[in-house]
């Protein structure tokens, strides 16, 4: 494989992207910093196909990233390969308003191959290539310039290894017939709504004890205000106001701006400064949350009484057994909320009762709740037993 020097000029990048546009897939990774900012600071982009690999310096003066972004978000012929790519995809979305498509995430694919729910990149490389990763450059400050040769080699290694792993992983998926299992998961990862930082939805991030519509309405207004402040100032949300302080303000709102001096987690200067005034304006505009927006309590799921909770526990046990038997991550077969919905009597709209999930797990889950399936110990192992067998 040909490894390029660090790309810092537009002509070299355009030529690279022209060649990569003919590839069947490209492996993609990014290095970024976000400890001190709201928006992740893109510091390096690595990309490779089966023949060549390069690192691209987005901080280079006058570098036109257009050809690269076109390749990633507009070229539907080239598959984009990531590993645990959520944050990489978020960066691309922030730059373009679009997500890479089509895409393939090796961490998600590993779930279908029995490698666990969140296999790390180093373990994936070890499993498929038998190579140990040099982790020495992991804590590099990627925003500093110049980057030395070792740092660049380390970064490019992420995509050269990924480009070597993907064909091996694809072959295993073909042999096991599990490639189609992943289509829905990859489309979910690529959905643009996952990456929109919508201030109206920011309140869902904050844990709070109160469930009164008035309290949640204040929390929604405050979280919206904080999100806009953080975006405008390009600061992490917690630098504006921490979650616990936001929750306290929603539960016990101050009557006037001067009271902000007494709020734990706020500076006394907020009692008279502009940001304190904007916080108070947000509180004054708050309205009780509509009943349709209030999420169900985790400990009181509709229709799931004590017996239903026991049935849900049996379904979780069944899921563990089935995942072990077919060597797949349990999370790929069904999620906890689906099991609880099934135990409560729901049948419609559950992914585990559709398609391949129904064949692999859903039909047995239905049989269990309908009394046609039980458990037995055979040879020291817990097995599923059908009523007719018993």
Short mmCIF file of C-alpha atoms in Angstrom, two decimals:
data_model
loop_
_atom_site.label_atom_id
_atom_site.label_comp_id
_atom_site.label_asym_id
_atom_site.label_seq_id
_atom_site.Cartn_x
_atom_site.Cartn_y
_atom_site.Cartn_z
CA UNK A 1 0.00 0.00 0.00
CA UNK A 2 1.27 3.47 -0.89
CA UNK A 3 1.35 5.87 2.07
CA UNK A 4 1.29 9.55 1.14
CA UNK A 5 2.97 12.40 2.99
CA UNK A 6 0.65 14.65 5.00
CA UNK A 7 -1.63 16.37 2.49
CA UNK A 8 -1.74 20.13 2.96
CA UNK A 9 -2.59 21.55 -0.48
CA UNK A 10 -5.80 21.53 -2.47
CA UNK A 11 -4.43 20.08 -5.73
CA UNK A 12 -2.97 17.01 -4.01
CA UNK A 13 -6.24 16.45 -2.12
CA UNK A 14 -8.34 16.79 -5.27
CA UNK A 15 -6.13 14.26 -7.08
CA UNK A 16 -6.35 11.82 -4.17
CA UNK A 17 -10.16 12.10 -4.03
CA UNK A 18 -10.42 11.61 -7.80
CA UNK A 19 -8.61 8.26 -7.46
CA UNK A 20 -10.51 7.21 -4.32
CA UNK A 21 -13.81 7.89 -6.09
CA UNK A 22 -13.05 4.81 -8.22
CA UNK A 23 -12.59 2.56 -5.17
CA UNK A 24 -15.25 0.14 -3.94
CA UNK A 25 -14.73 1.37 -0.38
CA UNK A 26 -12.70 3.86 1.68
CA UNK A 27 -11.80 3.57 5.35
CA UNK A 28 -12.19 6.87 7.23
CA UNK A 29 -11.07 8.16 10.62
CA UNK A 30 -10.61 11.58 12.20
CA UNK A 31 -8.60 13.09 15.02
CA UNK A 32 -10.23 15.95 16.87
CA UNK A 33 -10.22 17.89 20.12
CA UNK A 34 -13.38 18.87 22.00
CA UNK A 35 -12.40 19.26 25.65
CA UNK A 36 -12.57 23.05 25.49
CA UNK A 37 -15.21 23.67 22.84
CA UNK A 38 -18.80 22.89 21.95
CA UNK A 39 -18.03 22.07 18.34
CA UNK A 40 -15.34 19.38 17.91
CA UNK A 41 -12.16 20.91 16.49
CA UNK A 42 -11.19 18.82 13.46
CA UNK A 43 -7.43 18.30 13.47
CA UNK A 44 -6.72 15.46 11.04
CA UNK A 45 -8.60 13.26 8.56
CA UNK A 46 -7.28 9.85 7.54
CA UNK A 47 -8.55 7.94 4.53
CA UNK A 48 -7.51 4.76 2.70
CA UNK A 49 -8.66 2.29 0.08
CA UNK A 50 -6.99 -1.02 -0.74
CA UNK A 51 -4.09 0.68 -2.58
CA UNK A 52 -3.22 3.97 -0.90
CA UNK A 53 -3.64 5.89 2.34
CA UNK A 54 -3.19 9.47 3.43
CA UNK A 55 -3.64 11.88 6.30
CA UNK A 56 -5.13 15.27 5.44
CA UNK A 57 -4.45 18.41 7.45
CA UNK A 58 -7.71 20.43 7.67
CA UNK A 59 -5.78 23.17 9.49
CA UNK A 60 -3.54 23.82 6.47
CA UNK A 61 -4.03 27.39 5.16
CA UNK A 62 -6.41 27.66 2.19
CA UNK A 63 -6.93 23.87 1.94
CA UNK A 64 -10.18 23.16 0.06
CA UNK A 65 -11.87 20.16 1.69
CA UNK A 66 -14.68 20.21 -0.90
CA UNK A 67 -13.54 17.18 -2.98
CA UNK A 68 -13.14 15.09 0.18
CA UNK A 69 -16.53 16.06 1.59
CA UNK A 70 -18.16 15.38 -1.80
CA UNK A 71 -16.62 11.90 -1.77
CA UNK A 72 -17.88 11.21 1.75
CA UNK A 73 -21.45 12.52 1.55
CA UNK A 74 -22.44 12.72 -2.12
CA UNK A 75 -20.75 9.72 -3.76
CA UNK A 76 -23.20 6.84 -3.31
CA UNK A 77 -20.97 4.40 -5.21
CA UNK A 78 -18.20 4.26 -2.62
CA UNK A 79 -18.86 2.53 0.72
CA UNK A 80 -17.43 4.40 3.72
CA UNK A 81 -15.91 2.25 6.48
CA UNK A 82 -15.68 3.48 10.09
CA UNK A 83 -15.00 1.90 13.46
CA UNK A 84 -17.30 3.25 16.21
CA UNK A 85 -17.85 6.11 13.79
CA UNK A 86 -20.47 8.18 15.62
CA UNK A 87 -18.16 11.08 16.46
CA UNK A 88 -16.49 11.01 13.03
CA UNK A 89 -19.92 11.13 11.40
CA UNK A 90 -20.95 14.01 13.68
CA UNK A 91 -17.95 16.04 12.48
CA UNK A 92 -18.79 15.38 8.82
CA UNK A 93 -22.43 16.32 9.51
CA UNK A 94 -21.34 19.58 11.17
CA UNK A 95 -19.29 20.45 8.07
CA UNK A 96 -21.87 19.51 5.44
CA UNK A 97 -25.31 19.09 7.01
CA UNK A 98 -25.21 15.51 5.63
CA UNK A 99 -23.96 12.14 6.82
CA UNK A 100 -21.70 9.71 4.93
CA UNK A 101 -23.72 7.20 2.94
CA UNK A 102 -23.59 4.31 2.36
CA UNK A 103 -21.55 3.40 5.41
CA UNK A 104 -20.34 0.34 7.30
CA UNK A 105 -19.26 0.37 10.94
CA UNK A 106 -16.93 -2.46 11.96
CA UNK A 107 -17.89 -2.18 15.64
CA UNK A 108 -21.54 -2.81 14.76
CA UNK A 109 -20.61 -5.61 12.36
CA UNK A 110 -18.58 -7.25 15.14
CA UNK A 111 -21.83 -7.72 17.08
CA UNK A 112 -23.09 -10.08 14.37
CA UNK A 113 -19.85 -12.07 14.53
CA UNK A 114 -19.92 -12.73 18.27
CA UNK A 115 -17.18 -10.24 19.15
CA UNK A 116 -19.17 -8.36 21.77
CA UNK A 117 -21.29 -5.23 21.80
CA UNK A 118 -18.48 -2.64 21.82
CA UNK A 119 -15.21 -4.21 20.72
CA UNK A 120 -12.37 -1.71 20.81
CA UNK A 121 -10.32 -0.89 17.74
CA UNK A 122 -7.11 -2.45 19.15
CA UNK A 123 -8.90 -5.72 19.91
CA UNK A 124 -10.47 -5.76 16.44
CA UNK A 125 -7.05 -5.33 14.81
CA UNK A 126 -5.61 -8.07 17.02
CA UNK A 127 -8.50 -10.43 16.18
CA UNK A 128 -8.43 -10.00 12.40
CA UNK A 129 -4.82 -9.08 11.65
CA UNK A 130 -2.85 -10.42 14.62
CA UNK A 131 -1.19 -7.02 15.02
CA UNK A 132 -0.63 -5.16 18.29
CA UNK A 133 -1.31 -1.42 18.13
CA UNK A 134 1.30 1.06 19.37
CA UNK A 135 -0.78 3.19 21.73
CA UNK A 136 1.97 5.71 22.42
CA UNK A 137 0.42 8.48 20.32
CA UNK A 138 -3.09 8.02 21.70
CA UNK A 139 -2.93 11.12 23.89
CA UNK A 140 -1.47 13.42 21.25
CA UNK A 141 -2.70 17.01 21.16
CA UNK A 142 -3.72 16.77 17.52
CA UNK A 143 -4.31 20.52 17.27
CA UNK A 144 -0.61 21.34 17.65
CA UNK A 145 1.61 21.86 14.64
CA UNK A 146 3.87 20.51 13.34
CA UNK A 147 2.86 16.86 13.70
CA UNK A 148 5.86 14.55 13.70
CA UNK A 149 6.32 11.47 11.52
CA UNK A 150 5.41 9.02 14.30
CA UNK A 151 2.13 10.81 15.01
CA UNK A 152 1.15 10.78 11.33
CA UNK A 153 2.10 7.11 10.94
CA UNK A 154 0.03 6.24 14.02
CA UNK A 155 -2.99 8.12 12.65
CA UNK A 156 -2.75 6.61 9.15
CA UNK A 157 -2.42 3.13 10.69
CA UNK A 158 -6.02 3.45 11.90
CA UNK A 159 -7.31 3.45 8.30
CA UNK A 160 -4.78 1.09 6.72
CA UNK A 161 -5.72 -1.56 9.29
CA UNK A 162 -9.41 -0.82 8.78
CA UNK A 163 -9.02 -1.21 5.00
CA UNK A 164 -7.41 -4.62 5.59
CA UNK A 165 -10.01 -5.74 8.14
CA UNK A 166 -13.13 -4.87 6.14
CA UNK A 167 -12.75 -7.51 3.37
CA UNK A 168 -12.05 -10.20 5.99
CA UNK A 169 -15.06 -9.16 8.02
CA UNK A 170 -17.24 -9.03 4.90
CA UNK A 171 -16.21 -12.57 3.97
CA UNK A 172 -17.14 -13.85 7.42
CA UNK A 173 -20.51 -12.13 7.19
CA UNK A 174 -21.13 -13.72 3.80
CA UNK A 175 -20.18 -17.18 5.05
CA UNK A 176 -22.49 -16.89 8.04
CA UNK A 177 -25.27 -15.23 6.03
CA UNK A 178 -25.43 -12.39 8.55
CA UNK A 179 -24.67 -9.41 6.32
CA UNK A 180 -28.35 -8.57 5.87
CA UNK A 181 -28.74 -8.47 9.67
CA UNK A 182 -26.73 -5.24 9.71
CA UNK A 183 -28.55 -3.18 7.08
CA UNK A 184 -31.00 -1.65 9.54
CA UNK A 185 -28.25 -0.87 12.08
CA UNK A 186 -26.08 0.88 9.49
CA UNK A 187 -29.01 2.97 8.24
CA UNK A 188 -29.80 3.96 11.82
CA UNK A 189 -26.20 5.07 12.34
CA UNK A 190 -26.33 7.13 9.14
CA UNK A 191 -29.61 8.90 10.03
CA UNK A 192 -28.92 12.67 10.07
CA UNK A 193 -31.30 13.29 12.99
CA UNK A 194 -28.80 11.55 15.29
CA UNK A 195 -26.34 14.39 14.80
CA UNK A 196 -28.54 17.47 14.96
CA UNK A 197 -27.85 19.47 18.12
CA UNK A 198 -31.43 20.70 18.42
CA UNK A 199 -31.79 23.09 21.40
CA UNK A 200 -35.46 22.07 21.69
CA UNK A 201 -34.39 18.50 22.52
CA UNK A 202 -31.43 19.33 24.75
CA UNK A 203 -33.41 18.78 27.98
CA UNK A 204 -33.45 15.03 27.36
CA UNK A 205 -29.74 14.98 28.27
CA UNK A 206 -30.34 16.20 31.83
CA UNK A 207 -31.29 13.85 34.67
CA UNK A 208 -33.91 15.26 37.02
CA UNK A 209 -36.06 13.85 39.81
CA UNK A 210 -39.16 16.01 39.36
CA UNK A 211 -41.81 14.94 36.85
CA UNK A 212 -44.27 17.80 37.16
CA UNK A 213 -45.07 19.48 33.82
CA UNK A 214 -44.04 22.86 35.27
CA UNK A 215 -40.63 21.52 36.34
CA UNK A 216 -39.97 19.78 33.03
CA UNK A 217 -41.13 22.86 31.14
CA UNK A 218 -38.57 24.96 33.01
CA UNK A 219 -35.89 22.34 32.36
CA UNK A 220 -36.69 22.38 28.63
CA UNK A 221 -36.45 26.17 28.51
CA UNK A 222 -33.22 26.26 30.50
CA UNK A 223 -31.59 23.48 28.46
CA UNK A 224 -32.55 25.26 25.24
CA UNK A 225 -31.02 28.50 26.57
CA UNK A 226 -27.80 26.70 27.64
CA UNK A 227 -27.47 24.94 24.27
CA UNK A 228 -27.72 28.22 22.38
CA UNK A 229 -25.22 29.88 24.74
CA UNK A 230 -22.77 26.98 24.30
CA UNK A 231 -23.13 26.96 20.52
CA UNK A 232 -22.72 30.72 20.27
CA UNK A 233 -19.67 30.85 22.54
CA UNK A 234 -18.28 27.50 21.27
CA UNK A 235 -17.89 26.24 24.83
CA UNK A 236 -18.81 22.84 26.35
CA UNK A 237 -22.30 22.83 27.88
CA UNK A 238 -20.87 22.22 31.34
CA UNK A 239 -18.78 25.38 31.09
CA UNK A 240 -21.98 27.41 30.80
CA UNK A 241 -23.93 25.63 33.55
CA UNK A 242 -23.53 22.09 34.85
CA UNK A 243 -26.40 19.62 34.52
CA UNK A 244 -27.04 19.40 38.26
CA UNK A 245 -27.31 23.20 38.54
CA UNK A 246 -29.73 23.27 35.59
CA UNK A 247 -31.87 20.64 37.35
CA UNK A 248 -31.78 22.61 40.62
CA UNK A 249 -32.93 25.77 38.81
CA UNK A 250 -35.82 23.88 37.20
CA UNK A 251 -36.90 22.40 40.55
CA UNK A 252 -36.49 25.62 42.57
CA UNK A 253 -36.57 28.60 40.20
CA UNK A 254 -35.29 31.95 41.52
CA UNK A 255 -37.89 34.70 41.75
CA UNK A 256 -35.53 37.48 40.62
CA UNK A 257 -32.08 37.74 39.07
CA UNK A 258 -30.50 38.77 42.35
CA UNK A 259 -31.34 35.31 43.74
CA UNK A 260 -28.88 33.71 41.28
CA UNK A 261 -26.08 34.71 43.66
CA UNK A 262 -27.41 32.06 46.08
CA UNK A 263 -27.58 29.22 43.51
CA UNK A 264 -24.98 26.53 44.01
CA UNK A 265 -22.81 26.22 40.90
CA UNK A 266 -23.29 29.80 39.68
CA UNK A 267 -20.94 32.72 40.18
CA UNK A 268 -22.28 35.57 42.32
CA UNK A 269 -21.78 37.87 39.32
CA UNK A 270 -24.75 36.21 37.60
CA UNK A 271 -26.97 38.24 39.91
CA UNK A 272 -26.25 41.31 37.78
CA UNK A 273 -24.58 40.31 34.49
CA UNK A 274 -26.00 39.75 31.00
CA UNK A 275 -25.83 35.95 31.02
CA UNK A 276 -27.80 35.90 34.28
CA UNK A 277 -30.39 38.14 32.65
CA UNK A 278 -30.67 35.75 29.69
CA UNK A 279 -31.12 32.82 32.08
CA UNK A 280 -33.96 34.62 33.85
CA UNK A 281 -35.57 35.49 30.51
CA UNK A 282 -35.50 31.78 29.60
CA UNK A 283 -37.23 30.92 32.89
CA UNK A 284 -39.87 33.57 32.34
CA UNK A 285 -40.67 32.16 28.88
CA UNK A 286 -40.98 28.58 30.20
CA UNK A 287 -44.35 26.85 29.82
CA UNK A 288 -45.49 23.55 31.39
CA UNK A 289 -44.44 20.57 29.31
CA UNK A 290 -47.23 19.00 27.26
CA UNK A 291 -48.37 15.60 28.52
CA UNK A 292 -47.38 14.02 25.20
CA UNK A 293 -43.75 15.10 25.77
CA UNK A 294 -43.38 13.64 29.26
CA UNK A 295 -41.46 10.35 28.98
CA UNK A 296 -42.74 7.28 30.87
CA UNK A 297 -41.05 6.53 34.18
CA UNK A 298 -38.49 3.77 33.90
CA UNK A 299 -39.85 2.06 37.01
CA UNK A 300 -43.51 2.25 35.93
CA UNK A 301 -43.75 1.04 32.38
CA UNK A 302 -47.36 0.92 31.18
CA UNK A 303 -49.05 -2.44 31.78
CA UNK A 304 -45.95 -4.07 33.30
CA UNK A 305 -47.00 -5.17 36.78
CA UNK A 306 -45.13 -7.56 39.09
CA UNK A 307 -45.96 -10.60 36.99
CA UNK A 308 -45.05 -8.75 33.82
CA UNK A 309 -41.69 -7.82 35.33
CA UNK A 310 -41.03 -11.51 36.02
CA UNK A 311 -41.94 -12.40 32.44
CA UNK A 312 -39.55 -9.68 31.24
CA UNK A 313 -36.81 -11.24 33.36
CA UNK A 314 -37.50 -14.62 31.73
CA UNK A 315 -37.29 -12.98 28.30
CA UNK A 316 -33.91 -11.48 29.24
CA UNK A 317 -32.72 -14.94 30.25
CA UNK A 318 -33.99 -16.36 26.97
CA UNK A 319 -32.15 -13.60 25.10
CA UNK A 320 -28.88 -14.46 26.87
CA UNK A 321 -29.25 -18.13 25.96
CA UNK A 322 -30.12 -17.43 22.35
CA UNK A 323 -27.30 -14.91 21.92
CA UNK A 324 -24.85 -17.46 23.35
CA UNK A 325 -26.13 -20.26 21.16
CA UNK A 326 -25.80 -18.36 17.87
CA UNK A 327 -22.74 -16.35 18.99
CA UNK A 328 -24.12 -12.86 18.48
CA UNK A 329 -24.34 -9.77 20.69
CA UNK A 330 -27.66 -9.80 22.54
CA UNK A 331 -28.18 -6.10 21.80
CA UNK A 332 -28.39 -6.88 18.09
CA UNK A 333 -31.29 -9.30 18.64
CA UNK A 334 -33.46 -7.25 21.00
CA UNK A 335 -33.33 -4.35 23.42
CA UNK A 336 -34.55 -4.29 27.00
CA UNK A 337 -37.45 -1.95 26.29
CA UNK A 338 -38.70 -4.34 23.58
CA UNK A 339 -38.65 -7.27 25.99
CA UNK A 340 -40.63 -5.27 28.56
CA UNK A 341 -43.14 -4.18 25.92
CA UNK A 342 -43.63 -7.81 24.83
CA UNK A 343 -44.09 -8.87 28.46
CA UNK A 344 -46.72 -6.13 28.86
CA UNK A 345 -48.70 -7.51 25.92
CA UNK A 346 -47.48 -5.36 23.04
CA UNK A 347 -47.00 -7.12 19.69
CA UNK A 348 -47.04 -4.40 17.03
CA UNK A 349 -44.05 -2.27 16.17
CA UNK A 350 -41.39 -4.42 17.86
CA UNK A 351 -38.30 -4.94 15.64
CA UNK A 352 -37.63 -8.31 17.28
CA UNK A 353 -40.92 -9.61 15.84
CA UNK A 354 -39.92 -8.71 12.29
CA UNK A 355 -37.57 -10.11 9.65
CA UNK A 356 -34.45 -11.98 10.65
CA UNK A 357 -34.85 -11.03 14.32
CA UNK A 358 -38.17 -12.89 14.41
CA UNK A 359 -36.56 -16.00 12.95
CA UNK A 360 -33.57 -15.90 15.28
CA UNK A 361 -35.24 -14.81 18.53
CA UNK A 362 -38.70 -13.25 18.26
CA UNK A 363 -40.64 -16.44 17.59
CA UNK A 364 -39.10 -18.08 20.67
CA UNK A 365 -39.83 -14.98 22.75
CA UNK A 366 -43.49 -15.15 21.66
CA UNK A 367 -43.60 -18.85 22.45
CA UNK A 368 -42.27 -18.14 25.94
CA UNK A 369 -44.86 -15.50 26.82
CA UNK A 370 -47.63 -17.67 25.35
CA UNK A 371 -46.62 -20.71 27.40
CA UNK A 372 -45.20 -22.82 24.56
CA UNK A 373 -41.58 -22.58 25.64
CA UNK A 374 -39.78 -23.19 28.90
CA UNK A 375 -36.33 -23.81 30.33
CA UNK A 376 -34.57 -27.03 31.23
CA UNK A 377 -31.12 -28.03 32.41
CA UNK A 378 -29.47 -30.61 30.15
CA UNK A 379 -25.91 -31.73 30.68
CA UNK A 380 -25.32 -28.90 33.11
CA UNK A 381 -26.41 -26.28 30.57
CA UNK A 382 -29.56 -24.20 30.49
CA UNK A 383 -31.58 -24.95 27.34
CA UNK A 384 -34.89 -23.88 25.84
CA UNK A 385 -37.57 -26.57 25.86
CA UNK A 386 -40.82 -26.56 23.89
CA UNK A 387 -44.01 -27.64 25.64
CA UNK A 388 -44.50 -30.60 23.30
CA UNK A 389 -40.98 -31.86 24.10
CA UNK A 390 -41.71 -31.69 27.82
#
